[in-house]
GROMACS .gro file of C-alpha atoms in nm:
model
  106
    1MET     CA    1  -4.663  -8.331  18.954
    2ARG     CA    2  -5.015  -8.211  18.957
    3PRO     CA    3  -5.198  -8.160  19.282
    4ALA     CA    4  -5.472  -8.404  19.357
    5PRO     CA    5  -5.826  -8.277  19.289
    6ARG     CA    6  -6.014  -8.168  19.598
    7ARG     CA    7  -6.298  -8.371  19.714
    8GLY     CA    8  -6.626  -8.227  19.819
    9GLY     CA    9  -6.718  -7.990  19.539
   10PRO     CA   10  -6.660  -7.874  19.185
   11ARG     CA   11  -6.351  -7.670  19.108
   12SER     CA   12  -6.552  -7.372  18.974
   13THR     CA   13  -6.663  -7.267  19.323
   14ARG     CA   14  -6.311  -7.212  19.448
   15ILE     CA   15  -6.197  -6.852  19.494
   16ARG     CA   16  -5.875  -6.766  19.318
   17TRP     CA   17  -5.722  -6.529  19.567
   18ASP     CA   18  -5.443  -6.421  19.335
   19LYS     CA   19  -5.696  -6.289  19.079
   20ALA     CA   20  -5.918  -6.139  19.352
   21GLY     CA   21  -5.614  -5.962  19.495
   22ARG     CA   22  -5.527  -5.817  19.154
   23VAL     CA   23  -5.885  -5.697  19.100
   24ALA     CA   24  -5.892  -5.539  19.447
   25LEU     CA   25  -5.557  -5.370  19.378
   26VAL     CA   26  -5.685  -5.226  19.048
   27LEU     CA   27  -6.004  -5.103  19.218
   28VAL     CA   28  -5.802  -4.932  19.491
   29LEU     CA   29  -5.579  -4.774  19.226
   30PHE     CA   30  -5.882  -4.636  19.041
   31LEU     CA   31  -6.025  -4.507  19.369
   32ILE     CA   32  -5.702  -4.324  19.448
   33LEU     CA   33  -5.692  -4.177  19.097
   34ALA     CA   34  -6.055  -4.065  19.125
   35LEU     CA   35  -5.977  -3.890  19.454
   36TYR     CA   36  -5.687  -3.700  19.294
   37ILE     CA   37  -5.872  -3.583  18.981
   38LYS     CA   38  -6.060  -3.292  19.142
   39PRO     CA   39  -5.757  -3.141  19.320
   40VAL     CA   40  -5.548  -3.167  19.003
   41ILE     CA   41  -5.820  -2.994  18.800
   42GLY     CA   42  -5.837  -2.726  19.070
   43MET     CA   43  -5.461  -2.674  19.049
   44ILE     CA   44  -5.475  -2.637  18.670
   45GLU     CA   45  -5.761  -2.386  18.695
   46ALA     CA   46  -5.571  -2.189  18.960
   47TRP     CA   47  -5.264  -2.185  18.737
   48HIS     CA   48  -5.466  -2.045  18.446
   49GLN     CA   49  -5.636  -1.791  18.673
   50ASN     CA   50  -5.297  -1.685  18.807
   51GLY     CA   51  -5.184  -1.605  18.452
   52ALA     CA   52  -5.492  -1.392  18.392
   53GLU     CA   53  -5.445  -1.214  18.725
   54GLN     CA   54  -5.080  -1.144  18.642
   55GLN     CA   55  -5.185  -0.989  18.312
   56ALA     CA   56  -5.450  -0.775  18.485
   57LEU     CA   57  -5.191  -0.667  18.742
   58ALA     CA   58  -4.950  -0.560  18.466
   59GLU     CA   59  -5.227  -0.355  18.301
   60LEU     CA   60  -5.313  -0.189  18.632
   61LYS     CA   61  -4.946  -0.104  18.696
   62ALA     CA   62  -4.922   0.057  18.351
   63GLU     CA   63  -5.239   0.257  18.417
   64ARG     CA   64  -5.105   0.367  18.754
   65ALA     CA   65  -4.779   0.485  18.598
   66GLU     CA   66  -4.975   0.686  18.340
   67LEU     CA   67  -5.195   0.843  18.609
   68GLU     CA   68  -4.892   0.929  18.822
   69SER     CA   69  -4.727   1.103  18.527
   70ARG     CA   70  -5.047   1.297  18.457
   71ALA     CA   71  -5.071   1.396  18.825
   72ALA     CA   72  -4.709   1.513  18.820
   73ALA     CA   73  -4.780   1.718  18.507
   74LEU     CA   74  -5.077   1.882  18.677
   75LYS     CA   75  -4.856   1.997  18.964
   76LEU     CA   76  -4.653   2.220  18.729
   77PRO     CA   77  -4.719   2.594  18.775
   78ASP     CA   78  -4.866   2.654  18.427
   79ALA     CA   79  -5.048   2.321  18.391
   80GLY     CA   80  -5.392   2.477  18.440
   81GLU     CA   81  -5.332   2.737  18.173
   82VAL     CA   82  -5.199   2.481  17.925
   83ARG     CA   83  -5.500   2.255  17.977
   84ALA     CA   84  -5.743   2.549  17.948
   85ARG     CA   85  -5.586   2.655  17.618
   86GLU     CA   86  -5.614   2.295  17.490
   87LEU     CA   87  -5.986   2.323  17.560
   88GLY     CA   88  -6.006   2.650  17.362
   89MET     CA   89  -6.027   2.895  17.650
   90VAL     CA   90  -5.867   3.241  17.644
   91LYS     CA   91  -5.748   3.473  17.922
   92ALA     CA   92  -5.949   3.775  18.021
   93GLY     CA   93  -5.868   4.062  17.787
   94GLU     CA   94  -5.750   3.835  17.504
   95GLN     CA   95  -5.938   3.808  17.178
   96ALA     CA   96  -6.013   3.469  17.031
   97TYR     CA   97  -6.004   3.401  16.659
   98VAL     CA   98  -6.162   3.113  16.472
   99VAL     CA   99  -5.987   3.007  16.153
  100LYS     CA  100  -6.216   2.825  15.912
  101PRO     CA  101  -6.079   2.616  15.625
  102ALA     CA  102  -6.112   2.764  15.278
  103LYS     CA  103  -6.395   2.637  15.064
  104SER     CA  104  -6.282   2.409  14.790
  105GLY     CA  105  -6.392   2.471  14.432
  106ASP     CA  106  -6.374   2.855  14.434
   0.00000   0.00000   0.00000
């Protein structure tokens, strides 16, 4: 059976609460999603930044290990003399010689 038509006005002015409820529910869902977009983007950016920071930390640890080994080498008794000789210095009383390469074509 069909319900009897209402008296007093055309049917087009009636509010369909089931459709209005669905529209309101969809709007609320979009509002909730919009509120979560910025924090999610922030989390993704923080995750990427964390990876870059981890890489920088690994590089700094490697540099620190190298510097510590160089510092340990400098604490050896003859480290100053070895470094001076690498720079071309000679002890007092020693004679330095310069060896030049032979000219080609002679």
